[in-house]
Amino acid sequence: MKLNKVREAPDKKSKLVTHFNPESLISEQFRTLRTNIQFLTENLNQRLFLITSSGKKEGKSTTIANLAISMAQQKQKVLLIDTNLRNPTVHQLFKTDNHEGLTDVLTGRSTLKNVVQPAGFGSLHIITTGKPSANPSELLGSDIMVQVLSKVSLDYDIVLIDAPSVLQSNEARVLANMCDGVVLVVNRGNTDLRKVMEAKKVLDIVHANIVGAIMNEKGRKIF
C-alpha cells in the first residue's frame, strides 16, 4: 500500500480545506493524493474507488470530501456517493439536504437523475444516502446497486464512495467487490493496528483490490 503525507486541517471551518484554502500545504498534499489515484484511472482504467476504515471516527468522510474537491478543481467530472446508510455525513459536510438520495433509487422511489446534486465545487456532484433503511446490506448488495455503479462509472471520470467501516458493518465488504480499488483510512492515535490487519484480511476475503492507505495522526495525515 502506497503512502504519501497529508497534514490534517486544524479546525471545523477548514474541513473542506482544498476549497477554502487551496494554496495551503494541506491542499498541496491532497493534490499529491489526487495524482496517485489519477495514475490508476489513466493507466489501469479504474473509475470506482471505495474509501473505508477499520473503525469509526478515522476522518474518512472529511478526507474523501477534500479529495473529491481537489479532483474537481482539475476539471475532472467527479461523483461522491455516501453509502454510510447508518450514519451519513456527506450532506453535512456539503451543507445540503438529505431528503432524497441513494436509498430512494435502490428502493424504486426515485431515479438516479433525480438524486444527483451539484456540490457547488466545479464539476463535483454528490449523492447523499436518502431516507433511512432497515436493511442497508441488502440494498447496497442488490443488483440495482450494481447497475447504479455501472452507470455512473460511464458518466464520470472518477467515482468516490464513502463507505461504512469494515469491522462495524457488512456494507463495506459488499461494496468493495463492486469497486476497482479500496483505500483504507487509519487513525494512528486511536486505531489498534491489529484491527487494521483484521480489516485487511476481511477485504482480502472478498477479493477487494486495496490500492492504498491514509494514516491519520494528531496534526497530520499520511497517504
GROMACS .gro file of C-alpha atoms in nm:
model
  223
    1MET     CA    1   0.000   0.000   0.000
    2LYS     CA    2   0.140   0.335  -0.107
    3LEU     CA    3   0.195   0.613   0.149
    4ASN     CA    4   0.209   0.994   0.100
    5LYS     CA    5   0.195   1.265   0.366
    6VAL     CA    6  -0.109   1.487   0.409
    7ARG     CA    7  -0.147   1.716   0.711
    8GLU     CA    8  -0.481   1.742   0.891
    9ALA     CA    9  -0.696   2.058   0.883
   10PRO     CA   10  -0.679   2.244   1.219
   11ASP     CA   11  -1.044   2.338   1.273
   12LYS     CA   12  -1.400   2.279   1.161
   13LYS     CA   13  -1.400   2.570   0.920
   14SER     CA   14  -1.110   2.404   0.742
   15LYS     CA   15  -1.277   2.068   0.688
   16LEU     CA   16  -1.307   2.148   0.318
   17VAL     CA   17  -0.963   2.300   0.311
   18THR     CA   18  -0.898   2.217  -0.055
   19HIS     CA   19  -1.167   2.474  -0.139
   20PHE     CA   20  -1.131   2.736   0.133
   21ASN     CA   21  -0.751   2.736   0.136
   22PRO     CA   22  -0.631   2.588  -0.196
   23GLU     CA   23  -0.279   2.732  -0.163
   24SER     CA   24  -0.213   2.566   0.174
   25LEU     CA   25   0.028   2.281   0.235
   26ILE     CA   26  -0.269   2.061   0.320
   27SER     CA   27  -0.427   2.125  -0.019
   28GLU     CA   28  -0.097   2.054  -0.192
   29GLN     CA   29  -0.077   1.721  -0.015
   30PHE     CA   30  -0.428   1.635  -0.125
   31ARG     CA   31  -0.319   1.712  -0.480
   32THR     CA   32  -0.044   1.454  -0.439
   33LEU     CA   33  -0.301   1.204  -0.321
   34ARG     CA   34  -0.517   1.300  -0.621
   35THR     CA   35  -0.227   1.238  -0.859
   36ASN     CA   36  -0.169   0.890  -0.720
   37ILE     CA   37  -0.530   0.792  -0.778
   38GLN     CA   38  -0.539   0.958  -1.120
   39PHE     CA   39  -0.246   0.739  -1.219
   40LEU     CA   40  -0.464   0.436  -1.155
   41THR     CA   41  -0.758   0.574  -1.354
   42GLU     CA   42  -0.544   0.667  -1.652
   43ASN     CA   43  -0.320   0.363  -1.672
   44LEU     CA   44  -0.542   0.086  -1.537
   45ASN     CA   45  -0.882   0.221  -1.645
   46GLN     CA   46  -1.011   0.221  -1.289
   47ARG     CA   47  -1.300   0.454  -1.204
   48LEU     CA   48  -1.470   0.335  -0.884
   49PHE     CA   49  -1.286   0.384  -0.553
   50LEU     CA   50  -1.416   0.286  -0.211
   51ILE     CA   51  -1.286   0.479   0.092
   52THR     CA   52  -1.332   0.292   0.419
   53SER     CA   53  -1.167   0.229   0.757
   54SER     CA   54  -1.135  -0.044   1.018
   55GLY     CA   55  -1.338   0.153   1.276
   56LYS     CA   56  -1.530   0.474   1.335
   57LYS     CA   57  -1.400   0.832   1.361
   58GLU     CA   58  -1.097   0.788   1.139
   59GLY     CA   59  -1.150   1.113   0.941
   60LYS     CA   60  -1.270   0.914   0.641
   61SER     CA   61  -1.552   1.140   0.522
   62THR     CA   62  -1.351   1.462   0.554
   63THR     CA   63  -1.067   1.302   0.359
   64ILE     CA   64  -1.288   1.181   0.076
   65ALA     CA   65  -1.465   1.518   0.054
   66ASN     CA   66  -1.136   1.705   0.018
   67LEU     CA   67  -1.008   1.454  -0.234
   68ALA     CA   68  -1.325   1.492  -0.440
   69ILE     CA   69  -1.297   1.872  -0.440
   70SER     CA   70  -0.930   1.854  -0.536
   71MET     CA   71  -1.013   1.634  -0.832
   72ALA     CA   72  -1.295   1.862  -0.943
   73GLN     CA   73  -1.055   2.158  -0.932
   74GLN     CA   74  -0.861   1.985  -1.209
   75LYS     CA   75  -1.175   1.985  -1.426
   76GLN     CA   76  -1.243   1.618  -1.370
   77LYS     CA   77  -1.605   1.514  -1.361
   78VAL     CA   78  -1.631   1.363  -1.012
   79LEU     CA   79  -1.914   1.191  -0.824
   80LEU     CA   80  -1.908   1.135  -0.447
   81ILE     CA   81  -2.158   0.879  -0.314
   82ASP     CA   82  -2.242   0.843   0.054
   83THR     CA   83  -2.314   0.477   0.123
   84ASN     CA   84  -2.298   0.506   0.501
   85LEU     CA   85  -2.671   0.448   0.540
   86ARG     CA   86  -2.645   0.408   0.919
   87ASN     CA   87  -2.454   0.730   0.988
   88PRO     CA   88  -2.446   0.961   0.682
   89THR     CA   89  -2.219   1.265   0.686
   90VAL     CA   90  -2.165   1.381   0.327
   91HIS     CA   91  -2.476   1.602   0.327
   92GLN     CA   92  -2.349   1.769   0.646
   93LEU     CA   93  -2.005   1.840   0.500
   94PHE     CA   94  -2.156   1.995   0.187
   95LYS     CA   95  -2.444   2.160   0.374
   96THR     CA   96  -2.720   2.015   0.161
   97ASP     CA   97  -3.042   1.828   0.235
   98ASN     CA   98  -3.073   1.451   0.259
   99HIS     CA   99  -3.444   1.413   0.187
  100GLU     CA  100  -3.383   1.206  -0.125
  101GLY     CA  101  -3.080   1.000  -0.217
  102LEU     CA  102  -2.930   0.658  -0.279
  103THR     CA  103  -3.183   0.455  -0.080
  104ASP     CA  104  -3.465   0.611  -0.280
  105VAL     CA  105  -3.307   0.488  -0.603
  106LEU     CA  106  -3.239   0.141  -0.466
  107THR     CA  107  -3.600   0.104  -0.348
  108GLY     CA  108  -3.751   0.242  -0.667
  109ARG     CA  109  -3.890   0.561  -0.509
  110SER     CA  110  -3.676   0.787  -0.727
  111THR     CA  111  -3.437   0.785  -1.022
  112LEU     CA  112  -3.062   0.827  -1.036
  113LYS     CA  113  -3.102   1.151  -1.229
  114ASN     CA  114  -3.321   1.298  -0.955
  115VAL     CA  115  -3.082   1.231  -0.665
  116VAL     CA  116  -2.756   1.356  -0.816
  117GLN     CA  117  -2.683   1.702  -0.672
  118PRO     CA  118  -2.423   1.961  -0.773
  119ALA     CA  119  -2.192   2.009  -0.476
  120GLY     CA  120  -2.114   2.371  -0.557
  121PHE     CA  121  -1.748   2.295  -0.627
  122GLY     CA  122  -1.688   2.290  -1.001
  123SER     CA  123  -1.770   1.961  -1.170
  124LEU     CA  124  -1.824   1.774  -0.843
  125HIS     CA  125  -2.161   1.607  -0.785
  126ILE     CA  126  -2.282   1.414  -0.483
  127ILE     CA  127  -2.541   1.152  -0.398
  128THR     CA  128  -2.649   1.156  -0.034
  129THR     CA  129  -2.788   0.849   0.143
  130GLY     CA  130  -3.153   0.948   0.132
  131LYS     CA  131  -3.417   0.801   0.360
  132PRO     CA  132  -3.302   0.565   0.640
  133SER     CA  133  -3.307   0.195   0.565
  134ALA     CA  134  -3.365  -0.102   0.793
  135ASN     CA  135  -3.162  -0.332   0.566
  136PRO     CA  136  -2.859  -0.141   0.433
  137SER     CA  137  -2.655  -0.451   0.344
  138GLU     CA  138  -2.931  -0.593   0.127
  139LEU     CA  139  -2.984  -0.262  -0.051
  140LEU     CA  140  -2.617  -0.199  -0.120
  141GLY     CA  141  -2.563  -0.557  -0.231
  142SER     CA  142  -2.856  -0.554  -0.472
  143ASP     CA  143  -2.850  -0.581  -0.850
  144ILE     CA  144  -2.980  -0.224  -0.866
  145MET     CA  145  -2.669  -0.101  -0.684
  146VAL     CA  146  -2.452  -0.283  -0.935
  147GLN     CA  147  -2.645  -0.110  -1.214
  148VAL     CA  148  -2.606   0.229  -1.045
  149LEU     CA  149  -2.229   0.191  -1.018
  150SER     CA  150  -2.205   0.067  -1.374
  151LYS     CA  151  -2.398   0.371  -1.498
  152VAL     CA  152  -2.206   0.634  -1.301
  153SER     CA  153  -1.869   0.483  -1.396
  154LEU     CA  154  -1.957   0.565  -1.756
  155ASP     CA  155  -2.084   0.915  -1.678
  156TYR     CA  156  -1.796   1.035  -1.457
  157ASP     CA  157  -1.418   1.043  -1.477
  158ILE     CA  158  -1.400   0.911  -1.124
  159VAL     CA  159  -1.647   0.793  -0.859
  160LEU     CA  160  -1.555   0.807  -0.489
  161ILE     CA  161  -1.762   0.603  -0.245
  162ASP     CA  162  -1.775   0.694   0.124
  163ALA     CA  163  -1.837   0.357   0.288
  164PRO     CA  164  -1.901   0.247   0.646
  165SER     CA  165  -1.611   0.097   0.839
  166VAL     CA  166  -1.519  -0.260   0.755
  167LEU     CA  167  -1.538  -0.410   1.105
  168GLN     CA  168  -1.850  -0.220   1.217
  169SER     CA  169  -2.085  -0.340   0.943
  170ASN     CA  170  -2.108  -0.564   0.640
  171GLU     CA  171  -2.171  -0.289   0.386
  172ALA     CA  172  -1.807  -0.207   0.306
  173ARG     CA  173  -1.738  -0.573   0.234
  174VAL     CA  174  -2.036  -0.592   0.000
  175LEU     CA  175  -1.934  -0.278  -0.188
  176ALA     CA  176  -1.561  -0.350  -0.203
  177ASN     CA  177  -1.611  -0.630  -0.451
  178MET     CA  178  -1.802  -0.393  -0.682
  179CYS     CA  179  -1.525  -0.131  -0.693
  180ASP     CA  180  -1.197  -0.105  -0.882
  181GLY     CA  181  -0.998  -0.007  -0.575
  182VAL     CA  182  -1.021   0.034  -0.199
  183VAL     CA  183  -0.840   0.289   0.020
  184LEU     CA  184  -0.819   0.231   0.398
  185VAL     CA  185  -0.818   0.526   0.638
  186VAL     CA  186  -0.645   0.466   0.973
  187ASN     CA  187  -0.612   0.687   1.281
  188ARG     CA  188  -0.270   0.617   1.428
  189GLY     CA  189  -0.357   0.759   1.768
  190ASN     CA  190  -0.683   0.566   1.816
  191THR     CA  191  -0.678   0.262   1.592
  192ASP     CA  192  -0.542  -0.070   1.713
  193LEU     CA  193  -0.316  -0.188   1.429
  194ARG     CA  194  -0.445  -0.539   1.488
  195LYS     CA  195  -0.784  -0.408   1.380
  196VAL     CA  196  -0.628  -0.267   1.065
  197MET     CA  197  -0.482  -0.606   0.979
  198GLU     CA  198  -0.815  -0.768   1.057
  199ALA     CA  199  -0.986  -0.523   0.822
  200LYS     CA  200  -0.734  -0.603   0.550
  201LYS     CA  201  -0.796  -0.976   0.594
  202VAL     CA  202  -1.170  -0.920   0.563
  203LEU     CA  203  -1.121  -0.720   0.245
  204ASP     CA  204  -0.885  -0.984   0.106
  205ILE     CA  205  -1.152  -1.248   0.163
  206VAL     CA  206  -1.395  -1.059  -0.061
  207HIS     CA  207  -1.115  -1.009  -0.317
  208ALA     CA  208  -1.102  -0.632  -0.271
  209ASN     CA  209  -0.823  -0.450  -0.452
  210ILE     CA  210  -0.658  -0.244  -0.175
  211VAL     CA  211  -0.465   0.028  -0.359
  212GLY     CA  212  -0.355   0.250  -0.069
  213ALA     CA  213  -0.389   0.368   0.287
  214ILE     CA  214  -0.428   0.703   0.462
  215MET     CA  215  -0.290   0.720   0.815
  216ASN     CA  216  -0.422   0.999   1.035
  217GLU     CA  217  -0.209   1.123   1.320
  218LYS     CA  218  -0.267   1.416   1.554
  219GLY     CA  219  -0.195   1.708   1.326
  220ARG     CA  220  -0.133   1.516   1.006
  221LYS     CA  221  -0.248   1.251   0.761
  222ILE     CA  222  -0.041   1.012   0.559
  223PHE     CA  223  -0.140   0.851   0.227
   0.00000   0.00000   0.00000
